[in-house]
Amino acid sequence: MSQSNLAFVRTEMLSARTPPAGETSPLNLLRKSLFGNWVSGLLTVMSLIALVLMVRAIGPWLYHSVWNAHSLSECRQILAGSEGACFAVVRDRWTQLLFGFYPSAFYWRPVLAFGLMLVALGPVLFPPLPRRMLWFSALFPGLAYWLIWGGTLWLPVSVYMGFIVAALLLAISRRRAGGLAAGLALAGAVLWWLFAASPVSTAAASLLPFMLPAVSSREMGGFLLSIVIGVTGISLSLPLGVVLALGRRSKMPLVKSISVIFIEFIRGVPLITMLFTASLLLNYFLPPGTNFDLILRVIIMVTLFATAYMAEVIRGGLAALPKGQYEAAEALGLDYWKAQALVIMPQALKISIPGIVNSFIGLFKDTTLVVFIGLLDPVALSNSIRASTDWQGIYWELFIFIGGLFFLFCFGMSRYSMHLERRLKTDHR
């Protein structure tokens, strides 16, 4: 062979060929995945044995389950001495597990609020949806409050007017006050909420009474309560956690000190202690005669608790970014806030997605802790159901139903986080 015919680099790509039939057969793939080596084979056999034993133990109990009965004694009569589950308690008390003691004539209100919540979350979670729907997402919290708690529609409207006041003050004072514009806008909103919101809503209600029958917080419970506390805490803890994480990394000593003290104090106190504080002590710090709703107090404490953990998760994402990203933002001539919004924070949030969703799932499950301060979450309602004469002695069926619903919510959040990671993935590894 002559010297000119030698090639050290391929000049053309080989065409793709199908793998051998034996390599892609289901039996071969199953062998490689389950019996690739002796350790894998041993674990596979042990897992199969455990699965068979579990099915043999639980299968008959589930297979002979009773769904149509009005008491545990009636279930036992139907089972006639054989082993079987009595899921009739779920069928008999499912409205109580979902809504607590919410008036049955008004069940349509929380159901409508839940449906509207899915519509409001659509443009936030799925960008292909029209961005104009974000206006409804912003208005949904006030609408949901009115639907669930009732009363006058003008109360949430007056609260939203506080944000309008803040926006107007910010636009007016930005040119004159400079860096103090944000503080002035915040002060104006707080003053509006403290002194003007209630009189304005009362006056508007006397002129145009858009009213729904009021429902007290003590009548709410079940998964309605868990969803209200969990969704509100999740929605508020993420933006507050971003602000707190930036505050902890700030170069201003006062801002950094306040952020560090807040995070370390909240993380060092159990959530149950904060819930007892919300239940017993928070009213002592309010003006005399103030009637501060218990669920609202719980939401505040849960949000503060989740915010501290969220700040640390996001700070981890900020610390994981290479220094070159900060230098690139400075090279583009961006100021601090534009650099954070356009360059730094999107990458940090992308890195932090698993930790953020993990915190969200933990927060949603922690809503069951409100049972210790007398609120009727699903666990508290299961205890009250088991204490009734009709269902005294029932146990596993209620907790299987409650655990199944919690699993659906948490599994949905987990799957969405995986979808979000795939959608935001920019490398091809």
CSV table of C-alpha atoms in Angstrom, one decimal:
chain,number,residue,atom,x,y,z
A,1,MET,CA,0.0,0.0,0.0
A,2,SER,CA,1.4,3.4,-1.0
A,3,GLN,CA,2.0,6.2,1.5
A,4,SER,CA,-0.8,8.3,-0.1
A,5,ASN,CA,-3.5,5.7,0.6
A,6,LEU,CA,-3.0,5.8,4.4
A,7,ALA,CA,-5.7,7.7,6.3
A,8,PHE,CA,-5.5,8.6,10.0
A,9,VAL,CA,-8.8,10.4,10.2
A,10,ARG,CA,-12.1,9.1,8.9
A,11,THR,CA,-13.3,11.2,6.0
A,12,GLU,CA,-16.9,9.9,6.0
A,13,MET,CA,-19.3,8.7,8.7
A,14,LEU,CA,-20.5,5.1,8.7
A,15,SER,CA,-24.2,4.6,8.2
A,16,ALA,CA,-26.3,3.6,11.2
A,17,ARG,CA,-27.0,-0.1,11.5
A,18,THR,CA,-29.6,-1.9,13.5
A,19,PRO,CA,-28.3,-3.8,16.5
A,20,PRO,CA,-28.4,-7.6,16.4
A,21,ALA,CA,-31.8,-9.0,17.1
A,22,GLY,CA,-30.7,-10.9,20.2
A,23,GLU,CA,-29.4,-7.7,21.9
A,24,THR,CA,-32.7,-5.9,21.8
A,25,SER,CA,-35.0,-8.8,22.6
A,26,PRO,CA,-37.1,-8.2,25.8
A,27,LEU,CA,-35.7,-11.3,27.4
A,28,ASN,CA,-32.1,-10.1,27.0
A,29,LEU,CA,-32.9,-6.5,28.2
A,30,LEU,CA,-34.7,-8.1,31.2
A,31,ARG,CA,-31.7,-10.3,31.9
A,32,LYS,CA,-29.2,-7.3,31.8
A,33,SER,CA,-31.4,-5.1,34.0
A,34,LEU,CA,-32.4,-7.7,36.6
A,35,PHE,CA,-29.6,-10.3,36.5
A,36,GLY,CA,-26.6,-8.4,35.2
A,37,ASN,CA,-24.4,-9.8,38.0
A,38,TRP,CA,-24.8,-11.9,41.1
A,39,VAL,CA,-25.6,-8.9,43.4
A,40,SER,CA,-28.3,-7.7,41.0
A,41,GLY,CA,-29.7,-11.2,40.7
A,42,LEU,CA,-29.8,-11.7,44.5
A,43,LEU,CA,-31.5,-8.3,45.0
A,44,THR,CA,-34.0,-9.2,42.3
A,45,VAL,CA,-34.9,-12.5,43.9
A,46,MET,CA,-35.2,-11.0,47.3
A,47,SER,CA,-37.4,-8.2,46.0
A,48,LEU,CA,-39.7,-10.7,44.2
A,49,ILE,CA,-40.0,-12.8,47.4
A,50,ALA,CA,-40.9,-9.7,49.4
A,51,LEU,CA,-43.5,-8.6,46.7
A,52,VAL,CA,-45.1,-12.1,46.7
A,53,LEU,CA,-45.4,-12.1,50.5
A,54,MET,CA,-46.8,-8.6,50.5
A,55,VAL,CA,-49.4,-9.5,47.9
A,56,ARG,CA,-50.4,-12.7,49.7
A,57,ALA,CA,-50.8,-10.7,52.9
A,58,ILE,CA,-52.6,-7.7,51.6
A,59,GLY,CA,-54.3,-9.1,48.5
A,60,PRO,CA,-57.2,-11.0,50.2
A,61,TRP,CA,-57.8,-8.0,52.5
A,62,LEU,CA,-58.2,-5.7,49.6
A,63,TYR,CA,-60.0,-8.2,47.4
A,64,HIS,CA,-62.8,-8.8,50.0
A,65,SER,CA,-63.2,-5.1,50.7
A,66,VAL,CA,-66.6,-3.6,51.4
A,67,TRP,CA,-67.7,-0.3,49.9
A,68,ASN,CA,-71.3,-0.1,50.7
A,69,ALA,CA,-72.1,0.1,54.4
A,70,HIS,CA,-73.0,2.7,57.0
A,71,SER,CA,-71.1,1.4,60.0
A,72,LEU,CA,-68.3,-0.9,61.0
A,73,SER,CA,-70.7,-3.5,62.4
A,74,GLU,CA,-72.5,-3.6,59.1
A,75,CYS,CA,-69.2,-4.2,57.3
A,76,ARG,CA,-68.4,-7.1,59.6
A,77,GLN,CA,-71.8,-8.6,59.0
A,78,ILE,CA,-71.2,-8.4,55.2
A,79,LEU,CA,-67.8,-9.9,55.6
A,80,ALA,CA,-69.2,-12.7,57.7
A,81,GLY,CA,-66.0,-13.4,59.6
A,82,SER,CA,-63.6,-13.3,56.6
A,83,GLU,CA,-60.8,-10.8,56.4
A,84,GLY,CA,-61.5,-7.7,54.4
A,85,ALA,CA,-61.2,-4.0,54.3
A,86,CYS,CA,-64.1,-1.7,55.1
A,87,PHE,CA,-63.6,1.2,52.6
A,88,ALA,CA,-67.3,2.0,53.2
A,89,VAL,CA,-66.0,4.5,55.7
A,90,VAL,CA,-64.4,6.5,52.9
A,91,ARG,CA,-67.6,6.4,50.9
A,92,ASP,CA,-69.7,7.4,53.9
A,93,ARG,CA,-67.4,10.2,55.1
A,94,TRP,CA,-65.4,11.4,52.1
A,95,THR,CA,-67.0,14.8,52.0
A,96,GLN,CA,-66.0,15.3,55.7
A,97,LEU,CA,-62.4,14.3,54.8
A,98,LEU,CA,-62.3,16.7,51.9
A,99,PHE,CA,-64.1,19.7,53.3
A,100,GLY,CA,-64.3,19.2,57.1
A,101,PHE,CA,-67.4,20.8,58.5
A,102,TYR,CA,-67.8,23.2,55.7
A,103,PRO,CA,-71.6,23.7,55.1
A,104,SER,CA,-72.7,21.1,52.5
A,105,ALA,CA,-74.9,23.7,50.7
A,106,PHE,CA,-71.7,25.7,49.9
A,107,TYR,CA,-69.5,22.8,48.7
A,108,TRP,CA,-69.6,24.4,45.2
A,109,ARG,CA,-67.5,27.3,46.5
A,110,PRO,CA,-64.3,25.4,47.4
A,111,VAL,CA,-64.7,23.2,44.4
A,112,LEU,CA,-65.0,26.2,42.1
A,113,ALA,CA,-62.0,27.8,43.9
A,114,PHE,CA,-59.9,24.6,43.3
A,115,GLY,CA,-60.9,24.6,39.6
A,116,LEU,CA,-60.0,28.3,39.2
A,117,MET,CA,-56.7,27.5,41.0
A,118,LEU,CA,-55.8,25.1,38.2
A,119,VAL,CA,-56.6,27.7,35.6
A,120,ALA,CA,-54.5,30.3,37.5
A,121,LEU,CA,-51.5,28.0,37.8
A,122,GLY,CA,-51.6,27.1,34.1
A,123,PRO,CA,-49.7,30.1,32.7
A,124,VAL,CA,-47.3,30.1,35.6
A,125,LEU,CA,-46.3,26.4,35.2
A,126,PHE,CA,-46.7,26.0,31.5
A,127,PRO,CA,-45.3,29.0,29.4
A,128,PRO,CA,-46.8,27.9,26.1
A,129,LEU,CA,-50.2,29.1,27.5
A,130,PRO,CA,-51.1,32.7,26.7
A,131,ARG,CA,-49.3,35.1,29.0
A,132,ARG,CA,-52.4,37.3,29.2
A,133,MET,CA,-53.8,34.7,31.6
A,134,LEU,CA,-51.2,35.9,34.2
A,135,TRP,CA,-53.7,38.7,35.0
A,136,PHE,CA,-56.1,36.1,36.2
A,137,SER,CA,-53.3,34.4,38.2
A,138,ALA,CA,-52.7,37.6,40.0
A,139,LEU,CA,-56.4,38.2,40.8
A,140,PHE,CA,-57.0,34.6,41.8
A,141,PRO,CA,-55.9,34.8,45.5
A,142,GLY,CA,-58.5,37.5,46.3
A,143,LEU,CA,-61.2,35.6,44.4
A,144,ALA,CA,-60.4,32.3,46.2
A,145,TYR,CA,-60.5,34.1,49.6
A,146,TRP,CA,-63.9,35.5,48.7
A,147,LEU,CA,-65.2,32.1,47.5
A,148,ILE,CA,-64.0,30.1,50.5
A,149,TRP,CA,-64.5,32.5,53.4
A,150,GLY,CA,-67.4,34.5,51.9
A,151,GLY,CA,-68.3,37.9,53.1
A,152,THR,CA,-68.1,41.0,50.9
A,153,LEU,CA,-66.2,41.0,47.6
A,154,TRP,CA,-64.9,44.5,48.4
A,155,LEU,CA,-62.6,43.3,51.1
A,156,PRO,CA,-60.2,41.5,48.7
A,157,VAL,CA,-60.7,44.4,46.2
A,158,SER,CA,-59.6,46.9,48.9
A,159,VAL,CA,-56.5,44.8,49.6
A,160,TYR,CA,-55.6,44.8,45.9
A,161,MET,CA,-56.0,48.6,45.9
A,162,GLY,CA,-53.1,48.7,48.3
A,163,PHE,CA,-50.9,47.3,45.5
A,164,ILE,CA,-52.2,49.9,43.2
A,165,VAL,CA,-51.3,52.6,45.7
A,166,ALA,CA,-47.8,51.2,46.0
A,167,ALA,CA,-47.4,51.1,42.2
A,168,LEU,CA,-48.6,54.8,41.9
A,169,LEU,CA,-46.2,55.9,44.7
A,170,LEU,CA,-43.4,54.0,43.1
A,171,ALA,CA,-44.0,55.7,39.7
A,172,ILE,CA,-44.3,59.2,41.2
A,173,SER,CA,-41.4,59.0,43.7
A,174,ARG,CA,-38.9,57.2,41.4
A,175,ARG,CA,-37.6,60.3,39.8
A,176,ARG,CA,-37.5,62.4,43.0
A,177,ALA,CA,-36.7,60.0,45.8
A,178,GLY,CA,-34.3,57.7,43.9
A,179,GLY,CA,-33.4,54.7,46.0
A,180,LEU,CA,-36.0,55.5,48.6
A,181,ALA,CA,-38.9,55.1,46.1
A,182,ALA,CA,-39.4,51.4,47.0
A,183,GLY,CA,-39.5,52.1,50.7
A,184,LEU,CA,-42.1,54.9,50.2
A,185,ALA,CA,-44.2,52.6,48.0
A,186,LEU,CA,-44.1,49.9,50.6
A,187,ALA,CA,-45.0,52.3,53.4
A,188,GLY,CA,-47.9,53.7,51.4
A,189,ALA,CA,-49.3,50.2,50.8
A,190,VAL,CA,-49.0,49.2,54.5
A,191,LEU,CA,-50.7,52.4,55.6
A,192,TRP,CA,-53.5,51.8,53.2
A,193,TRP,CA,-54.0,48.2,54.5
A,194,LEU,CA,-53.9,49.4,58.1
A,195,PHE,CA,-56.1,52.4,58.0
A,196,ALA,CA,-58.0,52.6,54.7
A,197,ALA,CA,-58.8,49.1,53.4
A,198,SER,CA,-61.5,48.3,56.0
A,199,PRO,CA,-63.4,51.6,55.8
A,200,VAL,CA,-63.3,51.6,52.0
A,201,SER,CA,-64.6,48.0,51.8
A,202,THR,CA,-67.3,48.7,54.3
A,203,ALA,CA,-68.5,51.8,52.4
A,204,ALA,CA,-68.4,50.0,49.1
A,205,ALA,CA,-70.3,47.1,50.5
A,206,SER,CA,-73.1,49.4,51.7
A,207,LEU,CA,-73.4,50.8,48.2
A,208,LEU,CA,-73.0,47.6,46.1
A,209,PRO,CA,-73.3,44.6,48.4
A,210,PHE,CA,-71.6,41.7,46.5
A,211,MET,CA,-71.9,39.2,49.3
A,212,LEU,CA,-71.5,35.5,49.9
A,213,PRO,CA,-72.6,33.9,53.2
A,214,ALA,CA,-69.6,33.9,55.6
A,215,VAL,CA,-68.0,30.6,56.6
A,216,SER,CA,-65.8,30.7,59.7
A,217,SER,CA,-62.3,29.1,59.8
A,218,ARG,CA,-63.4,26.6,62.5
A,219,GLU,CA,-65.8,25.0,59.9
A,220,MET,CA,-63.0,24.3,57.4
A,221,GLY,CA,-60.9,21.2,57.5
A,222,GLY,CA,-59.8,18.2,55.6
A,223,PHE,CA,-57.9,18.5,52.4
A,224,LEU,CA,-59.4,21.9,51.9
A,225,LEU,CA,-57.4,23.2,54.8
A,226,SER,CA,-54.2,21.4,53.7
A,227,ILE,CA,-54.5,22.8,50.2
A,228,VAL,CA,-55.2,26.4,51.4
A,229,ILE,CA,-52.2,26.4,53.8
A,230,GLY,CA,-49.9,24.4,51.5
A,231,VAL,CA,-50.6,26.3,48.2
A,232,THR,CA,-50.4,29.7,49.9
A,233,GLY,CA,-47.2,28.8,51.7
A,234,ILE,CA,-45.6,27.4,48.5
A,235,SER,CA,-46.6,30.5,46.5
A,236,LEU,CA,-45.3,33.0,49.0
A,237,SER,CA,-42.1,31.2,50.2
A,238,LEU,CA,-40.5,31.0,46.8
A,239,PRO,CA,-40.3,34.8,46.0
A,240,LEU,CA,-39.6,35.6,49.7
A,241,GLY,CA,-36.9,33.0,49.7
A,242,VAL,CA,-35.3,34.6,46.7
A,243,VAL,CA,-35.2,38.0,48.4
A,244,LEU,CA,-33.8,36.4,51.6
A,245,ALA,CA,-31.1,34.5,49.7
A,246,LEU,CA,-30.0,37.7,48.0
A,247,GLY,CA,-30.0,39.4,51.3
A,248,ARG,CA,-27.8,36.8,52.9
A,249,ARG,CA,-25.3,37.2,50.0
A,250,SER,CA,-25.5,41.0,50.1
A,251,LYS,CA,-22.4,43.1,50.8
A,252,MET,CA,-24.4,45.5,53.0
A,253,PRO,CA,-23.7,44.5,56.6
A,254,LEU,CA,-27.2,45.4,58.0
A,255,VAL,CA,-29.1,43.6,55.3
A,256,LYS,CA,-26.9,40.5,55.5
A,257,SER,CA,-27.1,40.4,59.3
A,258,ILE,CA,-30.9,40.6,59.3
A,259,SER,CA,-31.1,37.9,56.7
A,260,VAL,CA,-28.7,35.6,58.6
A,261,ILE,CA,-30.5,36.1,61.9
A,262,PHE,CA,-33.9,35.4,60.4
A,263,ILE,CA,-32.8,32.3,58.6
A,264,GLU,CA,-30.8,30.8,61.5
A,265,PHE,CA,-33.5,31.5,64.0
A,266,ILE,CA,-36.4,30.1,61.9
A,267,ARG,CA,-34.3,27.0,61.0
A,268,GLY,CA,-33.5,26.4,64.6
A,269,VAL,CA,-37.1,26.4,65.8
A,270,PRO,CA,-39.4,23.4,65.2
A,271,LEU,CA,-42.5,24.1,63.0
A,272,ILE,CA,-44.8,22.9,65.8
A,273,THR,CA,-43.4,25.5,68.1
A,274,MET,CA,-44.2,28.2,65.5
A,275,LEU,CA,-47.7,26.9,65.1
A,276,PHE,CA,-48.3,27.1,68.9
A,277,THR,CA,-47.0,30.6,68.7
A,278,ALA,CA,-49.5,31.4,65.9
A,279,SER,CA,-52.3,29.8,67.9
A,280,LEU,CA,-51.6,31.3,71.4
A,281,LEU,CA,-49.1,34.2,71.3
A,282,LEU,CA,-49.5,36.1,68.1
A,283,ASN,CA,-52.6,38.0,69.2
A,284,TYR,CA,-50.6,39.5,72.1
A,285,PHE,CA,-48.5,41.4,69.6
A,286,LEU,CA,-51.5,42.9,67.8
A,287,PRO,CA,-53.6,45.9,68.8
A,288,PRO,CA,-56.4,45.2,71.4
A,289,GLY,CA,-59.6,44.0,69.9
A,290,THR,CA,-58.0,42.7,66.8
A,291,ASN,CA,-59.6,39.6,65.4
A,292,PHE,CA,-56.9,37.8,63.5
A,293,ASP,CA,-58.1,34.7,61.8
A,294,LEU,CA,-56.4,31.5,63.1
A,295,ILE,CA,-55.8,30.0,59.6
A,296,LEU,CA,-54.3,33.3,58.5
A,297,ARG,CA,-51.9,33.2,61.5
A,298,VAL,CA,-50.9,29.6,60.6
A,299,ILE,CA,-50.3,30.6,57.0
A,300,ILE,CA,-48.0,33.4,58.1
A,301,MET,CA,-46.0,31.1,60.3
A,302,VAL,CA,-45.8,28.3,57.8
A,303,THR,CA,-44.7,30.8,55.1
A,304,LEU,CA,-42.0,32.2,57.3
A,305,PHE,CA,-40.8,28.7,58.1
A,306,ALA,CA,-40.7,27.6,54.5
A,307,THR,CA,-39.1,30.9,53.4
A,308,ALA,CA,-36.0,30.3,55.6
A,309,TYR,CA,-35.4,26.8,54.1
A,310,MET,CA,-36.2,28.1,50.6
A,311,ALA,CA,-33.6,30.8,51.0
A,312,GLU,CA,-30.9,28.3,51.8
A,313,VAL,CA,-31.8,26.1,48.8
A,314,ILE,CA,-31.6,29.1,46.5
A,315,ARG,CA,-28.4,30.3,48.1
A,316,GLY,CA,-26.9,26.9,47.3
A,317,GLY,CA,-27.9,27.4,43.6
A,318,LEU,CA,-26.3,30.9,43.7
A,319,ALA,CA,-23.1,29.5,45.2
A,320,ALA,CA,-22.9,26.8,42.5
A,321,LEU,CA,-22.7,29.3,39.7
A,322,PRO,CA,-19.2,29.9,38.4
A,323,LYS,CA,-17.7,33.4,39.0
A,324,GLY,CA,-17.6,33.9,35.2
A,325,GLN,CA,-21.4,34.3,35.1
A,326,TYR,CA,-21.2,37.3,37.5
A,327,GLU,CA,-18.3,38.8,35.5
A,328,ALA,CA,-20.3,38.3,32.2
A,329,ALA,CA,-23.2,40.2,33.6
A,330,GLU,CA,-21.0,43.0,34.7
A,331,ALA,CA,-19.3,43.0,31.2
A,332,LEU,CA,-22.7,43.5,29.7
A,333,GLY,CA,-23.2,46.7,31.7
A,334,LEU,CA,-26.1,45.3,33.7
A,335,ASP,CA,-26.9,46.8,37.1
A,336,TYR,CA,-27.4,44.5,40.1
A,337,TRP,CA,-31.1,43.8,39.7
A,338,LYS,CA,-31.0,43.3,35.9
A,339,ALA,CA,-28.0,41.0,36.3
A,340,GLN,CA,-29.9,39.0,38.9
A,341,ALA,CA,-33.1,38.9,36.9
A,342,LEU,CA,-31.6,38.1,33.5
A,343,VAL,CA,-28.4,36.2,34.1
A,344,ILE,CA,-27.9,35.0,37.7
A,345,MET,CA,-31.2,34.0,39.1
A,346,PRO,CA,-32.6,32.0,36.2
A,347,GLN,CA,-29.5,29.7,36.3
A,348,ALA,CA,-29.5,29.5,40.1
A,349,LEU,CA,-33.2,28.5,40.1
A,350,LYS,CA,-32.6,25.9,37.4
A,351,ILE,CA,-29.8,24.3,39.5
A,352,SER,CA,-32.1,24.5,42.6
A,353,ILE,CA,-35.2,22.8,41.1
A,354,PRO,CA,-34.8,19.5,42.9
A,355,GLY,CA,-34.2,21.2,46.3
A,356,ILE,CA,-37.1,23.6,45.7
A,357,VAL,CA,-39.6,20.9,44.9
A,358,ASN,CA,-38.3,18.8,47.8
A,359,SER,CA,-39.1,21.7,50.1
A,360,PHE,CA,-42.5,22.2,48.6
A,361,ILE,CA,-43.4,18.5,49.1
A,362,GLY,CA,-42.2,18.6,52.7
A,363,LEU,CA,-44.2,21.8,53.3
A,364,PHE,CA,-47.4,20.3,51.9
A,365,LYS,CA,-47.0,17.2,54.1
A,366,ASP,CA,-46.2,19.3,57.2
A,367,THR,CA,-49.7,20.9,56.9
A,368,THR,CA,-50.9,17.9,58.9
A,369,LEU,CA,-49.1,19.4,62.0
A,370,VAL,CA,-52.0,21.9,62.4
A,371,VAL,CA,-53.8,19.0,64.2
A,372,PHE,CA,-51.8,20.0,67.3
A,373,ILE,CA,-53.4,23.4,67.5
A,374,GLY,CA,-57.0,22.3,67.0
A,375,LEU,CA,-57.4,22.7,63.3
A,376,LEU,CA,-59.3,19.9,61.5
A,377,ASP,CA,-56.8,18.6,59.0
A,378,PRO,CA,-57.4,15.1,57.4
A,379,VAL,CA,-55.6,13.4,60.3
A,380,ALA,CA,-57.7,15.2,62.9
A,381,LEU,CA,-60.9,14.3,61.0
A,382,SER,CA,-59.9,10.7,60.8
A,383,ASN,CA,-59.6,10.7,64.6
A,384,SER,CA,-63.0,12.2,65.0
A,385,ILE,CA,-64.5,9.7,62.5
A,386,ARG,CA,-62.9,6.8,64.4
A,387,ALA,CA,-64.3,8.2,67.7
A,388,SER,CA,-67.9,8.0,66.4
A,389,THR,CA,-70.1,5.1,67.4
A,390,ASP,CA,-70.6,4.0,63.8
A,391,TRP,CA,-66.9,3.7,62.9
A,392,GLN,CA,-65.2,3.1,66.2
A,393,GLY,CA,-62.4,0.6,65.6
A,394,ILE,CA,-61.7,1.5,61.9
A,395,TYR,CA,-58.1,2.3,61.3
A,396,TRP,CA,-56.2,1.4,58.1
A,397,GLU,CA,-58.8,2.3,55.6
A,398,LEU,CA,-58.9,6.0,56.6
A,399,PHE,CA,-55.1,6.4,56.6
A,400,ILE,CA,-54.8,4.6,53.3
A,401,PHE,CA,-57.2,7.1,51.7
A,402,ILE,CA,-55.5,10.1,53.3
A,403,GLY,CA,-52.0,8.8,52.3
A,404,GLY,CA,-53.2,8.1,48.8
A,405,LEU,CA,-54.4,11.7,48.3
A,406,PHE,CA,-51.3,13.1,49.7
A,407,PHE,CA,-49.3,10.9,47.4
A,408,LEU,CA,-51.2,12.1,44.4
A,409,PHE,CA,-50.4,15.8,45.2
A,410,CYS,CA,-46.7,15.1,46.1
A,411,PHE,CA,-46.2,12.8,43.1
A,412,GLY,CA,-47.7,15.4,40.8
A,413,MET,CA,-45.2,18.0,42.1
A,414,SER,CA,-42.3,15.5,41.6
A,415,ARG,CA,-43.3,14.7,38.0
A,416,TYR,CA,-43.7,18.4,37.2
A,417,SER,CA,-40.2,19.1,38.5
A,418,MET,CA,-38.8,16.4,36.3
A,419,HIS,CA,-40.7,17.9,33.3
A,420,LEU,CA,-39.3,21.3,34.2
A,421,GLU,CA,-35.7,20.0,34.4
A,422,ARG,CA,-36.0,18.4,31.0
A,423,ARG,CA,-37.5,21.5,29.5
A,424,LEU,CA,-34.8,23.7,30.9
A,425,LYS,CA,-31.9,21.3,30.1
A,426,THR,CA,-29.5,23.1,27.7
A,427,ASP,CA,-26.7,20.5,27.5
A,428,HIS,CA,-26.9,17.3,25.6
A,429,ARG,CA,-25.3,14.9,27.9
